[in-house]
mmCIF file of C-alpha atoms in Angstrom:
data_model
loop_
_atom_site.group_PDB
_atom_site.id
_atom_site.type_symbol
_atom_site.label_atom_id
_atom_site.label_comp_id
_atom_site.label_asym_id
_atom_site.label_seq_id
_atom_site.Cartn_x
_atom_site.Cartn_y
_atom_site.Cartn_z
ATOM 1 C CA ASP L 885 3.099 -12.905 11.253
ATOM 2 C CA SER L 886 4.404 -10.095 13.457
ATOM 3 C CA GLY L 887 1.204 -9.746 15.454
ATOM 4 C CA VAL L 888 0.768 -6.140 14.285
ATOM 5 C CA THR L 889 -2.351 -5.562 12.222
ATOM 6 C CA GLN L 890 -3.125 -2.694 9.899
ATOM 7 C CA THR L 891 -6.289 -1.783 8.065
ATOM 8 C CA PRO L 892 -7.101 -1.247 5.317
ATOM 9 C CA LYS L 893 -4.524 -3.019 3.135
ATOM 10 C CA HIS L 894 -5.196 -0.773 0.190
ATOM 11 C CA LEU L 895 -6.755 2.653 -0.080
ATOM 12 C CA ILE L 896 -7.451 4.640 -3.221
ATOM 13 C CA THR L 897 -8.682 8.187 -2.853
ATOM 14 C CA ALA L 898 -8.660 11.536 -4.594
ATOM 15 C CA THR L 899 -6.594 14.637 -3.964
ATOM 16 C CA GLY L 900 -7.965 16.867 -1.248
ATOM 17 C CA GLN L 901 -9.595 14.007 0.637
ATOM 18 C CA ARG L 902 -8.969 12.762 4.174
ATOM 19 C CA VAL L 903 -8.261 9.170 5.207
ATOM 20 C CA THR L 904 -7.643 7.288 8.425
ATOM 21 C CA LEU L 905 -5.245 4.384 8.731
ATOM 22 C CA ARG L 906 -5.565 2.025 11.664
ATOM 23 C CA CYS L 907 -2.997 -0.023 13.538
ATOM 24 C CA SER L 908 -3.253 -2.560 16.349
ATOM 25 C CA PRO L 909 0.071 -3.324 18.047
ATOM 26 C CA ARG L 910 1.249 -6.717 19.230
ATOM 27 C CA SER L 911 -0.409 -7.858 22.398
ATOM 28 C CA GLY L 912 1.339 -6.190 25.327
ATOM 29 C CA ASP L 913 3.269 -3.627 23.288
ATOM 30 C CA LEU L 914 2.798 -0.051 24.488
ATOM 31 C CA SER L 915 4.761 1.709 21.757
ATOM 32 C CA VAL L 916 3.458 2.416 18.263
ATOM 33 C CA TYR L 917 5.516 3.955 15.482
ATOM 34 C CA TRP L 918 4.336 5.174 12.081
ATOM 35 C CA TYR L 919 6.519 5.174 8.954
ATOM 36 C CA GLN L 920 6.043 6.224 5.368
ATOM 37 C CA GLN L 921 7.798 4.245 2.649
ATOM 38 C CA SER L 922 8.119 5.686 -0.842
ATOM 39 C CA LEU L 923 10.466 5.031 -3.728
ATOM 40 C CA ASP L 924 12.077 8.453 -3.627
ATOM 41 C CA GLN L 925 12.295 8.963 0.175
ATOM 42 C CA GLY L 926 12.808 5.423 1.447
ATOM 43 C CA LEU L 927 11.508 4.555 4.912
ATOM 44 C CA GLN L 928 10.778 7.740 6.844
ATOM 45 C CA PHE L 929 9.796 7.895 10.502
ATOM 46 C CA LEU L 930 6.645 9.924 11.098
ATOM 47 C CA ILE L 931 5.629 9.731 14.754
ATOM 48 C CA HIS L 932 5.889 7.616 17.920
ATOM 49 C CA TYR L 933 3.319 7.083 20.666
ATOM 50 C CA TYR L 934 3.898 5.366 23.966
ATOM 51 C CA ASN L 935 0.961 4.369 26.140
ATOM 52 C CA GLY L 936 -1.250 7.042 24.669
ATOM 53 C CA GLU L 937 1.239 9.905 24.665
ATOM 54 C CA GLU L 938 3.199 11.341 21.782
ATOM 55 C CA ARG L 939 6.905 10.737 22.374
ATOM 56 C CA ALA L 940 8.709 11.691 19.178
ATOM 57 C CA LYS L 941 8.001 13.325 15.874
ATOM 58 C CA GLY L 942 9.868 12.814 12.656
ATOM 59 C CA ASN L 943 9.184 14.084 9.180
ATOM 60 C CA ILE L 944 5.456 14.347 9.645
ATOM 61 C CA LEU L 945 3.565 16.963 7.684
ATOM 62 C CA GLU L 946 1.153 19.324 9.454
ATOM 63 C CA ARG L 947 -1.636 17.797 7.338
ATOM 64 C CA PHE L 948 -0.974 14.484 9.095
ATOM 65 C CA SER L 949 -1.880 13.653 12.667
ATOM 66 C CA ALA L 950 -2.018 10.574 14.824
ATOM 67 C CA GLN L 951 -3.304 9.365 18.141
ATOM 68 C CA GLN L 952 -3.116 6.300 20.338
ATOM 69 C CA PHE L 953 -6.224 5.209 22.153
ATOM 70 C CA PRO L 954 -6.629 3.656 25.646
ATOM 71 C CA ASP L 955 -6.834 0.168 24.107
ATOM 72 C CA LEU L 956 -3.415 1.007 22.525
ATOM 73 C CA HIS L 957 -4.527 0.914 18.923
ATOM 74 C CA SER L 958 -3.421 3.885 16.878
ATOM 75 C CA GLU L 959 -4.782 5.869 13.970
ATOM 76 C CA LEU L 960 -2.941 7.985 11.441
ATOM 77 C CA ASN L 961 -5.036 10.708 9.858
ATOM 78 C CA LEU L 962 -3.979 12.156 6.532
ATOM 79 C CA SER L 963 -5.870 15.190 5.244
ATOM 80 C CA SER L 964 -5.835 17.455 2.188
ATOM 81 C CA LEU L 965 -4.192 14.615 0.360
ATOM 82 C CA GLU L 966 -1.781 15.299 -2.467
ATOM 83 C CA LEU L 967 -0.445 13.029 -5.190
ATOM 84 C CA GLY L 968 2.895 12.925 -3.384
ATOM 85 C CA ASP L 969 1.289 11.322 -0.343
ATOM 86 C CA SER L 970 0.916 8.085 -2.289
ATOM 87 C CA ALA L 971 3.084 5.590 -0.409
ATOM 88 C CA LEU L 972 3.134 2.572 1.833
ATOM 89 C CA TYR L 973 2.384 3.455 5.443
ATOM 90 C CA PHE L 974 3.713 1.086 8.065
ATOM 91 C CA CYS L 975 2.929 0.802 11.703
ATOM 92 C CA ALA L 976 5.390 -0.874 14.047
ATOM 93 C CA SER L 977 5.236 -1.701 17.720
ATOM 94 C CA SER L 978 7.609 -2.492 20.544
ATOM 95 C CA ALA L 979 7.149 -3.272 24.207
ATOM 96 C CA VAL L 980 8.769 -0.056 25.405
ATOM 97 C CA PRO L 981 10.757 2.697 23.707
ATOM 98 C CA GLY L 982 14.464 2.080 23.578
ATOM 99 C CA ALA L 983 17.345 2.150 21.162
ATOM 100 C CA LEU L 984 17.992 -1.546 21.866
ATOM 101 C CA ASN L 985 14.518 -2.742 21.098
ATOM 102 C CA GLU L 986 13.585 -4.079 17.710
ATOM 103 C CA GLN L 987 10.309 -3.048 16.198
ATOM 104 C CA TYR L 988 7.639 -5.370 14.870
ATOM 105 C CA PHE L 989 6.131 -4.151 11.642
ATOM 106 C CA GLY L 990 2.641 -4.581 10.311
ATOM 107 C CA PRO L 991 1.962 -5.477 6.673
ATOM 108 C CA GLY L 992 1.329 -1.854 5.739
ATOM 109 C CA THR L 993 -1.404 0.180 4.082
ATOM 110 C CA ARG L 994 -0.827 1.111 0.461
ATOM 111 C CA LEU L 995 -2.298 4.553 -0.189
ATOM 112 C CA THR L 996 -2.861 5.709 -3.731
ATOM 113 C CA VAL L 997 -3.945 9.306 -4.266
ATOM 114 C CA THR L 998 -5.357 10.027 -7.734
ATOM 115 C CA ALA Y 235 22.791 12.615 14.631
ATOM 116 C CA GLN Y 236 22.965 9.178 13.099
ATOM 117 C CA SER Y 237 22.802 7.941 9.552
ATOM 118 C CA VAL Y 238 23.153 4.794 7.495
ATOM 119 C CA THR Y 239 24.421 4.261 3.971
ATOM 120 C CA GLN Y 240 23.698 1.077 2.113
ATOM 121 C CA LEU Y 241 26.007 0.637 -0.853
ATOM 122 C CA GLY Y 242 24.195 -0.722 -3.883
ATOM 123 C CA SER Y 243 20.468 -0.448 -4.345
ATOM 124 C CA HIS Y 244 20.502 -3.851 -6.076
ATOM 125 C CA VAL Y 245 22.708 -6.888 -5.546
ATOM 126 C CA SER Y 246 22.435 -9.890 -7.834
ATOM 127 C CA VAL Y 247 23.837 -13.322 -6.959
ATOM 128 C CA SER Y 248 23.460 -16.874 -8.165
ATOM 129 C CA GLU Y 249 21.832 -19.486 -5.981
ATOM 130 C CA GLY Y 250 24.516 -21.011 -3.774
ATOM 131 C CA ALA Y 251 26.822 -17.994 -4.006
ATOM 132 C CA LEU Y 252 27.965 -15.761 -1.172
ATOM 133 C CA VAL Y 253 25.659 -12.901 -0.236
ATOM 134 C CA LEU Y 254 27.269 -9.630 0.872
ATOM 135 C CA LEU Y 255 25.140 -6.566 1.575
ATOM 136 C CA ARG Y 256 27.021 -3.476 2.679
ATOM 137 C CA CYS Y 257 26.071 -1.030 5.396
ATOM 138 C CA ASN Y 258 28.086 1.875 6.763
ATOM 139 C CA TYR Y 259 26.851 3.957 9.651
ATOM 140 C CA SER Y 260 27.554 7.282 11.243
ATOM 141 C CA SER Y 261 26.865 7.929 14.896
ATOM 142 C CA SER Y 262 28.304 10.319 17.457
ATOM 143 C CA VAL Y 263 27.705 7.792 20.234
ATOM 144 C CA PRO Y 264 28.094 4.004 20.335
ATOM 145 C CA PRO Y 265 25.449 2.626 18.009
ATOM 146 C CA TYR Y 266 22.987 -0.194 18.010
ATOM 147 C CA LEU Y 267 22.649 -1.689 14.538
ATOM 148 C CA PHE Y 268 19.922 -3.737 12.937
ATOM 149 C CA TRP Y 269 19.258 -5.592 9.721
ATOM 150 C CA TYR Y 270 15.652 -6.010 8.661
ATOM 151 C CA VAL Y 271 14.255 -7.940 5.686
ATOM 152 C CA GLN Y 272 11.136 -7.061 3.728
ATOM 153 C CA TYR Y 273 9.572 -9.723 1.525
ATOM 154 C CA PRO Y 274 7.177 -8.610 -1.221
ATOM 155 C CA ASN Y 275 3.916 -7.221 0.102
ATOM 156 C CA GLN Y 276 4.986 -7.646 3.712
ATOM 157 C CA GLY Y 277 6.284 -5.500 6.540
ATOM 158 C CA LEU Y 278 9.857 -5.469 7.757
ATOM 159 C CA GLN Y 279 11.066 -8.234 10.054
ATOM 160 C CA LEU Y 280 14.217 -8.348 12.128
ATOM 161 C CA LEU Y 281 17.103 -10.476 10.850
ATOM 162 C CA LEU Y 282 19.626 -9.610 13.537
ATOM 163 C CA LYS Y 283 20.861 -6.833 15.774
ATOM 164 C CA TYR Y 284 24.133 -5.629 17.281
ATOM 165 C CA THR Y 285 23.974 -4.364 20.836
ATOM 166 C CA SER Y 286 27.694 -4.320 21.733
ATOM 167 C CA ALA Y 287 27.739 -7.794 23.301
ATOM 168 C CA ALA Y 288 29.654 -9.436 20.432
ATOM 169 C CA THR Y 289 30.958 -8.031 17.186
ATOM 170 C CA LEU Y 290 29.848 -11.041 15.117
ATOM 171 C CA VAL Y 291 26.109 -11.380 15.254
ATOM 172 C CA LYS Y 292 24.177 -14.378 13.980
ATOM 173 C CA GLY Y 293 20.621 -13.979 12.830
ATOM 174 C CA ILE Y 294 17.824 -15.964 11.318
ATOM 175 C CA ASN Y 295 17.914 -17.848 8.032
ATOM 176 C CA GLY Y 296 21.702 -18.282 8.101
ATOM 177 C CA PHE Y 297 22.558 -14.576 7.961
ATOM 178 C CA GLU Y 298 25.241 -12.950 10.044
ATOM 179 C CA ALA Y 299 26.823 -9.515 10.317
ATOM 180 C CA GLU Y 300 30.064 -8.208 11.751
ATOM 181 C CA PHE Y 301 30.400 -4.881 13.528
ATOM 182 C CA LYS Y 302 33.668 -3.147 12.623
ATOM 183 C CA LYS Y 303 34.100 0.059 14.529
ATOM 184 C CA SER Y 304 37.265 1.094 12.697
ATOM 185 C CA GLU Y 305 35.428 0.866 9.382
ATOM 186 C CA THR Y 306 32.044 2.053 10.752
ATOM 187 C CA SER Y 307 30.533 -0.900 8.953
ATOM 188 C CA PHE Y 308 27.963 -3.596 9.644
ATOM 189 C CA HIS Y 309 27.877 -5.717 6.511
ATOM 190 C CA LEU Y 310 25.408 -8.590 6.177
ATOM 191 C CA THR Y 311 26.568 -11.934 4.814
ATOM 192 C CA LYS Y 312 25.253 -15.394 4.073
ATOM 193 C CA PRO Y 313 27.543 -18.163 2.781
ATOM 194 C CA SER Y 314 25.094 -19.635 0.297
ATOM 195 C CA ALA Y 315 22.150 -17.793 -1.239
ATOM 196 C CA HIS Y 316 18.785 -19.444 -1.609
ATOM 197 C CA MET Y 317 16.013 -18.411 -3.933
ATOM 198 C CA SER Y 318 13.864 -17.595 -0.897
ATOM 199 C CA ASP Y 319 16.389 -14.926 0.174
ATOM 200 C CA ALA Y 320 15.220 -12.628 -2.621
ATOM 201 C CA ALA Y 321 13.874 -9.583 -0.773
ATOM 202 C CA GLU Y 322 14.643 -6.001 0.250
ATOM 203 C CA TYR Y 323 17.151 -5.622 3.080
ATOM 204 C CA PHE Y 324 17.375 -2.592 5.346
ATOM 205 C CA CYS Y 325 20.158 -1.582 7.689
ATOM 206 C CA ALA Y 326 19.188 0.648 10.615
ATOM 207 C CA VAL Y 327 21.016 2.481 13.397
ATOM 208 C CA SER Y 328 19.916 3.792 16.760
ATOM 209 C CA ALA Y 329 21.878 4.921 19.793
ATOM 210 C CA ALA Y 330 21.283 4.877 23.502
ATOM 211 C CA GLY Y 331 22.825 8.295 23.934
ATOM 212 C CA GLY Y 332 21.278 9.606 20.768
ATOM 213 C CA SER Y 333 17.953 8.988 19.105
ATOM 214 C CA TYR Y 334 16.191 5.794 20.117
ATOM 215 C CA ILE Y 335 14.210 6.024 16.895
ATOM 216 C CA PRO Y 336 16.097 3.951 14.310
ATOM 217 C CA THR Y 337 17.311 5.595 11.140
ATOM 218 C CA PHE Y 338 16.913 3.283 8.171
ATOM 219 C CA GLY Y 339 19.046 2.999 5.073
ATOM 220 C CA ARG Y 340 17.499 3.196 1.614
ATOM 221 C CA GLY Y 341 17.480 -0.564 1.288
ATOM 222 C CA THR Y 342 19.199 -3.091 -0.960
ATOM 223 C CA SER Y 343 17.215 -5.372 -3.202
ATOM 224 C CA LEU Y 344 18.724 -8.863 -3.296
ATOM 225 C CA ILE Y 345 18.090 -10.738 -6.532
ATOM 226 C CA VAL Y 346 18.887 -14.467 -6.595
ATOM 227 C CA HIS Y 347 19.317 -16.200 -9.937
ATOM 228 C CA PRO Y 348 18.815 -19.954 -10.315
#
């Protein structure tokens, strides 16, 4: 158990809908990272928040947005969903940003768009 | 820019045999290198990391990896495979002078036969 929690575990929704994925980092970690894992793209970095502020953006679509709240939990919002958005979405946390620091991954949310 | 190539999307070994998972990296600055393991229906967890202190790095569960700058490689090995080692393995690279966000390889699925 990494100490990172994600809800829900599974999500099935229709095209065009909007969903929110939630992540609670390990106790004391200020950094939250979001990743998308799919068979064709592998593990892709989406966005990084540190202590409530956006720090880095990766391959995140404009239809996707995220935020980190004062209690440090984070939410990833996916809107106007398309079939291709079906994937595993992981949240990871670390104490502080840094190339040296390993990330602790949550169990993921499996999103299926029908 | 940094990148990682994992040679072989699937590696199959017999229980008790040597495990060798290959990773080659590209980085314009000295890299930090990581191996993560993902068991079915779980998030990624760190196996080991190279941070320039020693070229041979020992990790959990009997795994180790050797950093070879001349070959730009960071291959993962284990002398004797166990059935419980069956999982997906990811190599990742980050760099203090480059992007602190790790870039992950596509992953290698390790299959262990009895």
